[in-house]
């Protein structure tokens, strides 16, 4: 979208400042996994996986992986020009051939003639799966997470986009802090955040922005309402931006004026829990240990039962992706993982507190990408 007449196009400016995304070579890394498994071709249907492999952003595309440098991107006539152009820009036209066809299964079948077993991503729609099993002579079997596990480690260009998104969300949140006053509605704050995100050059919010005040803050994924903020409220704001397909994710909790003793205890416990979880983030650590670190602080504060969701998740092309940060997650963290640490406590009828940072795992530890201060207190005029 272009900016106002004569005004700067901020989105173009943000994109111009980022290193180009190159997807060439990812197919070879995926093929290593396919070749080491019990299938001899793979069908990738998940849009974020298709984008990650090819650079193609259209709404309809299926990748048929046939070798380390041989794949088809099957799409429809609407994308006849866009698909080869994006594949070329991403640096993988030598390995991915565009096929324009209505039915990917029928179009790919002749190329799968020698395959005995074809793995299809298990997120395929029921009808589509039936078309594949009818069109190909090979046995079709479900495969799970083969691209997602590769996506969990970000390269520099991906990280630059996530970091740009995090910076934009930091700025958007700072711009609405002066509006945290009795009388402001949750939905007004949501619109202000989303507007600030777009004005700063992001494509939009990374997910439905959450503003939840007073008793509404007891709902972990509340939708903003017309409720007006009141003095003493806890206010949870969960905000992220979308930059060139990549997302950020951050939550801060504010309190309007003097907190009650109960609200102050919740804020203090969640802040300590979040700091303990973040401190555990380093290469080689099992993701479940971060969950344990957060949970043990809240257990010690007598609030463990009020922490009703997982501790975090990877973020990238999707808002929720690998690695999973929850009880029992055995995945060892690797440099390049981007993940959230977001403990929270929720008391129905009273309110809630959540603090969420987005971190990148580095060679020696981690680096936070979301930098807005965690200070919860918003002083009110006397
Ligand atoms: N903002 C969505 C989440 O934190 O999971
Ligand atoms: Mn999150
Ligand atoms: Mn969030």
Coordinates of C-alpha atoms and ligand atoms in Angstrom, one line a residue:
X1 CA 0.0 0.0 0.0
X2 CA 1.3 3.4 -0.8
X3 CA 1.3 6.2 1.8
X4 CA -0.6 9.4 1.7
X5 CA -0.1 11.6 -1.3
X6 CA 3.3 13.2 -1.0
X7 CA 3.9 11.4 2.4
X8 CA 6.5 8.8 3.1
X9 CA 5.6 5.1 2.4
X10 CA 6.8 3.8 5.8
X11 CA 6.2 0.1 5.0
X12 CA 8.5 0.4 1.9
X13 CA 11.0 2.2 4.1
X14 CA 11.0 -0.6 6.7
X15 CA 11.3 -3.2 4.0
X16 CA 14.2 -1.4 2.3
X17 CA 16.1 -1.4 5.5
X18 CA 16.0 -5.2 5.8
X19 CA 18.4 -7.7 4.3
X20 CA 16.8 -9.8 1.5
X21 CA 15.2 -13.1 2.4
X22 CA 16.8 -16.0 0.6
X23 CA 15.1 -19.4 0.7
X24 CA 17.5 -21.2 -1.7
X25 CA 19.1 -24.2 0.0
X26 CA 16.2 -24.8 2.3
X27 CA 14.9 -27.5 0.0
X28 CA 18.1 -29.4 0.4
X29 CA 17.9 -29.3 4.1
X30 CA 14.3 -30.5 4.0
X31 CA 15.4 -33.3 1.6
X32 CA 18.0 -34.5 4.1
X33 CA 15.1 -35.2 6.5
X34 CA 12.8 -36.7 3.9
X35 CA 15.6 -39.0 2.6
X36 CA 16.4 -40.1 6.2
X37 CA 12.7 -41.1 6.7
X38 CA 10.5 -43.8 5.3
X39 CA 9.0 -41.7 2.5
X40 CA 10.5 -40.9 -0.8
X41 CA 8.6 -37.7 -1.6
X42 CA 6.8 -35.1 0.5
X43 CA 3.8 -32.8 -0.1
X44 CA 3.9 -29.5 1.8
X45 CA 0.5 -27.9 2.1
X46 CA 0.8 -25.5 5.1
X47 CA 1.0 -21.9 3.7
X48 CA 3.7 -20.8 6.1
X49 CA 5.8 -23.9 5.2
X50 CA 5.3 -23.2 1.5
X51 CA 6.4 -19.6 2.0
X52 CA 9.4 -20.6 4.0
X53 CA 10.6 -23.1 1.4
X54 CA 9.9 -21.0 -1.7
X55 CA 9.3 -17.3 -0.9
X56 CA 5.8 -17.6 -2.5
X57 CA 3.1 -15.6 -0.6
X58 CA 0.0 -16.5 -2.6
X59 CA -3.1 -18.0 -1.0
X60 CA -2.9 -21.3 -3.0
X61 CA 0.3 -23.2 -3.3
X62 CA 1.4 -26.8 -2.7
X63 CA 5.1 -27.9 -2.8
X64 CA 5.9 -31.4 -4.0
X65 CA 9.4 -32.3 -2.8
X66 CA 11.1 -34.8 -5.1
X67 CA 14.8 -34.3 -4.4
X68 CA 17.5 -32.1 -2.8
X69 CA 17.2 -29.7 -5.7
X70 CA 13.9 -30.8 -7.3
X71 CA 10.5 -29.6 -6.3
X72 CA 7.2 -28.4 -7.9
X73 CA 5.2 -25.5 -6.6
X74 CA 1.7 -26.1 -7.9
X75 CA -0.5 -23.0 -7.9
X76 CA -3.4 -21.7 -9.9
X77 CA -3.6 -19.2 -12.8
X78 CA -4.0 -16.2 -10.5
X79 CA -0.3 -16.6 -9.5
X80 CA 1.2 -17.5 -12.9
X81 CA 3.4 -14.4 -12.8
X82 CA 3.8 -13.9 -9.1
X83 CA 5.0 -17.4 -8.2
X84 CA 8.0 -17.5 -10.6
X85 CA 8.8 -13.9 -9.7
X86 CA 8.9 -14.6 -5.9
X87 CA 10.8 -17.8 -6.4
X88 CA 13.4 -16.0 -8.4
X89 CA 13.6 -13.1 -5.8
X90 CA 14.1 -15.7 -3.1
X91 CA 16.9 -17.3 -5.0
X92 CA 15.5 -20.8 -5.5
X93 CA 14.3 -20.8 -9.2
X94 CA 17.0 -23.4 -10.0
X95 CA 15.4 -25.9 -7.6
X96 CA 11.7 -25.2 -7.7
X97 CA 9.6 -25.4 -10.8
X98 CA 6.2 -23.7 -11.0
X99 CA 3.3 -25.7 -12.3
X100 CA 0.0 -24.0 -12.9
X101 CA -2.9 -26.4 -12.4
X102 CA -6.3 -26.7 -10.7
X103 CA -5.6 -30.0 -9.1
X104 CA -2.1 -30.3 -7.5
X105 CA -2.5 -34.1 -7.0
X106 CA -3.3 -34.8 -10.7
X107 CA -0.6 -32.4 -11.8
X108 CA 2.1 -33.9 -9.6
X109 CA 1.1 -37.6 -10.1
X110 CA 3.2 -38.2 -13.3
X111 CA 6.3 -36.9 -11.4
X112 CA 5.6 -39.2 -8.5
X113 CA 5.5 -42.4 -10.6
X114 CA 8.7 -43.9 -9.1
X115 CA 7.8 -43.2 -5.5
X116 CA 6.5 -46.0 -3.3
X117 CA 5.5 -43.8 -0.3
X118 CA 4.5 -40.2 -0.4
X119 CA 4.4 -38.2 2.9
X120 CA 1.7 -35.6 3.0
X121 CA 1.7 -33.0 5.8
X122 CA -0.8 -34.1 8.4
X123 CA -2.5 -30.7 8.4
X124 CA -3.9 -31.4 4.9
X125 CA -7.7 -30.9 4.5
X126 CA -9.7 -34.1 4.4
X127 CA -10.9 -33.7 0.8
X128 CA -7.5 -32.8 -0.5
X129 CA -6.0 -35.8 1.1
X130 CA -8.6 -38.0 -0.6
X131 CA -7.7 -36.4 -4.0
X132 CA -4.0 -37.2 -3.4
X133 CA -4.6 -40.8 -2.5
X134 CA -6.8 -41.3 -5.5
X135 CA -4.5 -39.5 -8.0
X136 CA -1.1 -41.2 -7.1
X137 CA -0.3 -44.8 -7.3
X138 CA 2.1 -44.5 -4.3
X139 CA 1.0 -45.2 -0.8
X140 CA 0.2 -41.9 1.0
X141 CA 1.2 -41.5 4.6
X142 CA 1.0 -38.5 7.0
X143 CA 4.2 -36.6 7.9
X144 CA 4.3 -34.1 10.8
X145 CA 6.5 -31.1 11.6
X146 CA 9.2 -31.7 9.0
X147 CA 9.3 -28.1 7.9
X148 CA 8.3 -26.6 11.2
X149 CA 11.4 -28.1 12.9
X150 CA 13.6 -26.4 10.4
X151 CA 11.7 -23.1 10.7
X152 CA 12.4 -23.0 14.4
X153 CA 15.9 -21.8 13.8
X154 CA 15.9 -18.4 12.2
X155 CA 18.5 -17.0 9.8
X156 CA 19.8 -13.4 10.0
X157 CA 17.2 -12.0 7.5
X158 CA 14.3 -13.6 9.4
X159 CA 15.7 -12.4 12.7
X160 CA 15.9 -8.8 11.2
X161 CA 12.2 -8.9 10.4
X162 CA 11.2 -10.2 13.8
X163 CA 13.4 -7.6 15.5
X164 CA 11.9 -4.8 13.3
X165 CA 8.4 -6.1 14.3
X166 CA 9.3 -6.1 18.0
X167 CA 10.7 -2.5 17.7
X168 CA 7.5 -1.3 16.1
X169 CA 5.4 -2.9 18.8
X170 CA 7.6 -1.3 21.5
X171 CA 7.0 2.1 19.9
X172 CA 3.3 1.5 19.5
X173 CA 2.9 0.5 23.2
X174 CA 4.9 3.5 24.3
X175 CA 2.6 5.7 22.3
X176 CA -0.5 4.6 24.1
X177 CA 0.9 4.6 27.7
X178 CA -0.3 8.3 28.1
X179 CA -3.8 7.1 27.2
X180 CA -3.9 4.7 30.2
X181 CA -6.3 6.8 32.2
X182 CA -9.7 6.2 33.9
X183 CA -12.4 6.5 31.2
X184 CA -10.4 5.2 28.2
X185 CA -12.0 2.1 26.7
X186 CA -10.2 -1.1 25.9
X187 CA -11.3 -1.0 22.3
X188 CA -10.0 2.6 21.9
X189 CA -6.6 1.5 23.1
X190 CA -6.7 -1.5 20.7
X191 CA -7.4 0.8 17.8
X192 CA -4.7 3.2 18.8
X193 CA -2.1 0.4 19.1
X194 CA -3.1 -1.1 15.7
X195 CA -3.0 2.4 14.1
X196 CA 0.5 3.1 15.6
X197 CA 1.7 -0.3 14.3
X198 CA 0.6 0.5 10.8
X199 CA 1.9 4.1 10.9
X200 CA 5.3 2.8 11.8
X201 CA 5.5 0.7 8.6
X202 CA 4.3 -2.8 9.7
X203 CA 1.8 -4.6 7.6
X204 CA -0.5 -4.7 10.6
X205 CA -0.8 -6.4 14.0
X206 CA 0.7 -9.9 14.3
X207 CA -2.5 -11.2 15.9
X208 CA -5.6 -9.7 17.5
X209 CA -4.3 -7.1 19.9
X210 CA -5.4 -7.8 23.5
X211 CA -6.3 -5.0 25.9
X212 CA -8.0 -6.5 29.0
X213 CA -8.8 -4.4 32.0
X214 CA -10.1 -5.0 35.5
X215 CA -12.0 -8.3 35.7
X216 CA -11.5 -8.8 32.0
X217 CA -7.8 -9.3 32.6
X218 CA -8.7 -12.6 34.2
X219 CA -9.3 -13.9 30.6
X220 CA -5.9 -14.9 29.2
X221 CA -7.0 -14.3 25.5
X222 CA -9.7 -11.6 26.1
X223 CA -11.1 -9.6 23.2
X224 CA -11.1 -5.8 23.9
X225 CA -14.5 -4.4 24.9
X226 CA -16.1 -1.0 25.4
X227 CA -15.2 -1.2 29.1
X228 CA -13.8 2.0 30.5
X229 CA -10.6 1.8 32.5
X230 CA -11.0 2.5 36.3
X231 CA -8.5 3.7 38.9
X232 CA -6.8 0.7 40.5
X233 CA -7.3 -1.6 37.4
X234 CA -4.8 -4.1 36.2
X235 CA -4.6 -3.7 32.4
X236 CA -3.0 -6.4 30.3
X237 CA -1.8 -5.3 26.8
X238 CA -0.6 -8.1 24.5
X239 CA 0.7 -6.5 21.2
X240 CA 2.8 -7.6 18.3
X241 CA 3.5 -6.4 14.7
X242 CA 3.8 -8.1 11.4
X243 CA 6.8 -7.2 9.1
X244 CA 7.2 -8.9 5.7
X245 CA 5.4 -12.0 7.0
X246 CA 7.3 -12.2 10.4
X247 CA 5.7 -11.5 13.7
X248 CA 6.5 -10.3 17.2
X249 CA 4.8 -10.9 20.5
X250 CA 4.9 -9.0 23.8
X251 CA 2.7 -8.5 26.9
X252 CA 2.9 -5.9 29.6
X253 CA 0.6 -5.4 32.6
X254 CA -0.1 -2.0 33.9
X255 CA -1.9 -0.8 37.1
X256 CA -3.7 2.5 37.1
X257 CA -2.7 4.4 40.2
X258 CA -2.0 2.6 43.5
X259 CA -2.3 -1.2 43.3
X260 CA -4.2 -3.1 45.9
X261 CA -2.1 -5.4 48.0
X262 CA -3.4 -8.4 46.0
X263 CA -2.6 -6.8 42.7
X264 CA 0.9 -5.8 43.9
X265 CA 1.6 -9.4 45.0
X266 CA 0.5 -10.7 41.6
X267 CA 2.6 -8.2 39.7
X268 CA 5.7 -8.9 41.9
X269 CA 5.3 -12.7 41.5
X270 CA 4.8 -12.7 37.8
X271 CA 7.7 -10.3 37.2
X272 CA 10.0 -12.7 39.2
X273 CA 8.6 -15.7 37.4
X274 CA 9.2 -14.1 34.0
X275 CA 12.7 -13.1 34.9
X276 CA 13.5 -16.6 36.2
X277 CA 12.2 -18.2 32.9
X278 CA 14.1 -15.8 30.7
X279 CA 17.3 -16.3 32.8
X280 CA 17.1 -20.1 31.9
X281 CA 17.1 -19.4 28.1
X282 CA 20.4 -20.6 26.6
X283 CA 21.5 -23.1 24.0
X284 CA 21.2 -26.8 25.0
X285 CA 18.6 -26.2 27.7
X286 CA 15.4 -28.3 27.3
X287 CA 12.5 -26.0 26.7
X288 CA 10.6 -27.6 29.5
X289 CA 13.1 -26.2 32.0
X290 CA 12.0 -22.7 31.2
X291 CA 8.5 -23.7 32.1
X292 CA 9.7 -25.2 35.3
X293 CA 11.6 -22.1 36.2
X294 CA 8.5 -19.9 35.7
X295 CA 6.2 -22.3 37.5
X296 CA 8.3 -22.8 40.5
X297 CA 8.3 -19.1 41.3
X298 CA 4.5 -18.9 41.1
X299 CA 4.1 -22.1 43.1
X300 CA 6.3 -20.5 45.8
X301 CA 4.1 -17.5 45.8
X302 CA 1.0 -19.7 46.2
X303 CA -0.3 -18.8 42.7
X304 CA 0.7 -21.9 40.7
X305 CA -2.9 -22.9 40.1
X306 CA -3.6 -19.5 38.6
X307 CA -1.0 -20.0 35.8
X308 CA -3.4 -21.8 33.4
X309 CA -1.5 -21.8 30.1
X310 CA 1.9 -22.8 28.7
X311 CA 5.0 -20.7 29.3
X312 CA 5.8 -19.8 25.7
X313 CA 6.2 -20.7 22.1
X314 CA 8.3 -20.0 19.1
X315 CA 7.4 -17.1 16.9
X316 CA 8.2 -16.4 13.2
X317 CA 5.9 -16.7 10.1
X318 CA 3.3 -18.0 12.6
X319 CA 2.5 -16.5 15.9
X320 CA 2.6 -19.9 17.6
X321 CA 5.3 -22.3 16.2
X322 CA 8.2 -24.4 17.5
X323 CA 9.8 -24.6 19.9
X324 CA 7.0 -25.4 22.4
X325 CA 7.8 -24.1 25.9
X326 CA 5.6 -26.1 28.2
X327 CA 5.8 -28.8 30.8
X328 CA 7.7 -31.8 29.4
X329 CA 9.0 -30.1 26.3
X330 CA 12.2 -32.0 25.6
X331 CA 13.4 -30.0 22.6
X332 CA 16.9 -28.5 23.3
X333 CA 17.2 -24.8 22.5
X334 CA 19.5 -23.9 19.6
X335 CA 21.0 -20.5 18.6
X336 CA 18.5 -18.8 16.3
X337 CA 15.4 -20.1 18.1
X338 CA 13.0 -17.2 18.8
X339 CA 10.6 -17.8 21.6
X340 CA 8.4 -16.2 24.2
X341 CA 8.5 -16.4 28.0
X342 CA 5.1 -15.4 29.2
X343 CA 3.9 -16.5 32.6
X344 CA 0.6 -15.1 33.9
X345 CA -1.8 -15.5 36.7
X346 CA -5.6 -15.1 36.4
X347 CA -8.2 -14.8 39.1
X348 CA -11.8 -14.8 37.8
X349 CA -13.7 -11.7 38.9
X350 CA -10.6 -9.9 40.1
X351 CA -8.1 -9.7 37.2
X352 CA -4.9 -11.0 35.9
X353 CA -1.2 -10.3 35.2
X354 CA 0.9 -11.5 32.3
X355 CA 4.4 -10.4 31.3
X356 CA 5.7 -11.7 28.0
X357 CA 9.1 -11.1 26.3
X358 CA 10.3 -12.4 22.9
X359 CA 13.9 -13.7 23.1
X360 CA 16.4 -15.0 20.6
X361 CA 18.7 -17.7 21.6
X362 CA 22.3 -16.7 20.9
X363 CA 25.5 -18.8 21.0
X364 CA 26.1 -17.9 24.6
X365 CA 22.6 -17.2 26.1
X366 CA 19.8 -15.1 24.8
X367 CA 19.0 -11.5 23.7
X368 CA 15.6 -9.9 24.4
X369 CA 13.8 -8.5 21.3
X370 CA 10.9 -6.8 23.1
X371 CA 12.3 -3.9 25.1
X372 CA 9.4 -1.9 26.4
X373 CA 9.9 -1.3 30.2
X374 CA 8.1 -3.7 32.5
X375 CA 7.3 -0.9 35.0
X376 CA 3.6 -1.5 35.7
X377 CA 2.7 1.6 37.7
X378 CA 0.9 4.3 35.8
X379 CA 0.6 7.3 38.2
X380 CA -2.7 9.1 38.1
X381 CA -3.0 12.9 38.4
X382 CA -4.0 13.8 42.0
Ligands
LIG1 N1 -0.3 -13.0 21.7 C1 -0.6 -14.3 21.6 C2 0.2 -15.1 22.6 O1 0.9 -14.5 23.4 O2 0.3 -16.3 22.6
LIG2 MN1 2.8 -15.4 23.1
LIG3 MN1 1.3 -12.4 23.3

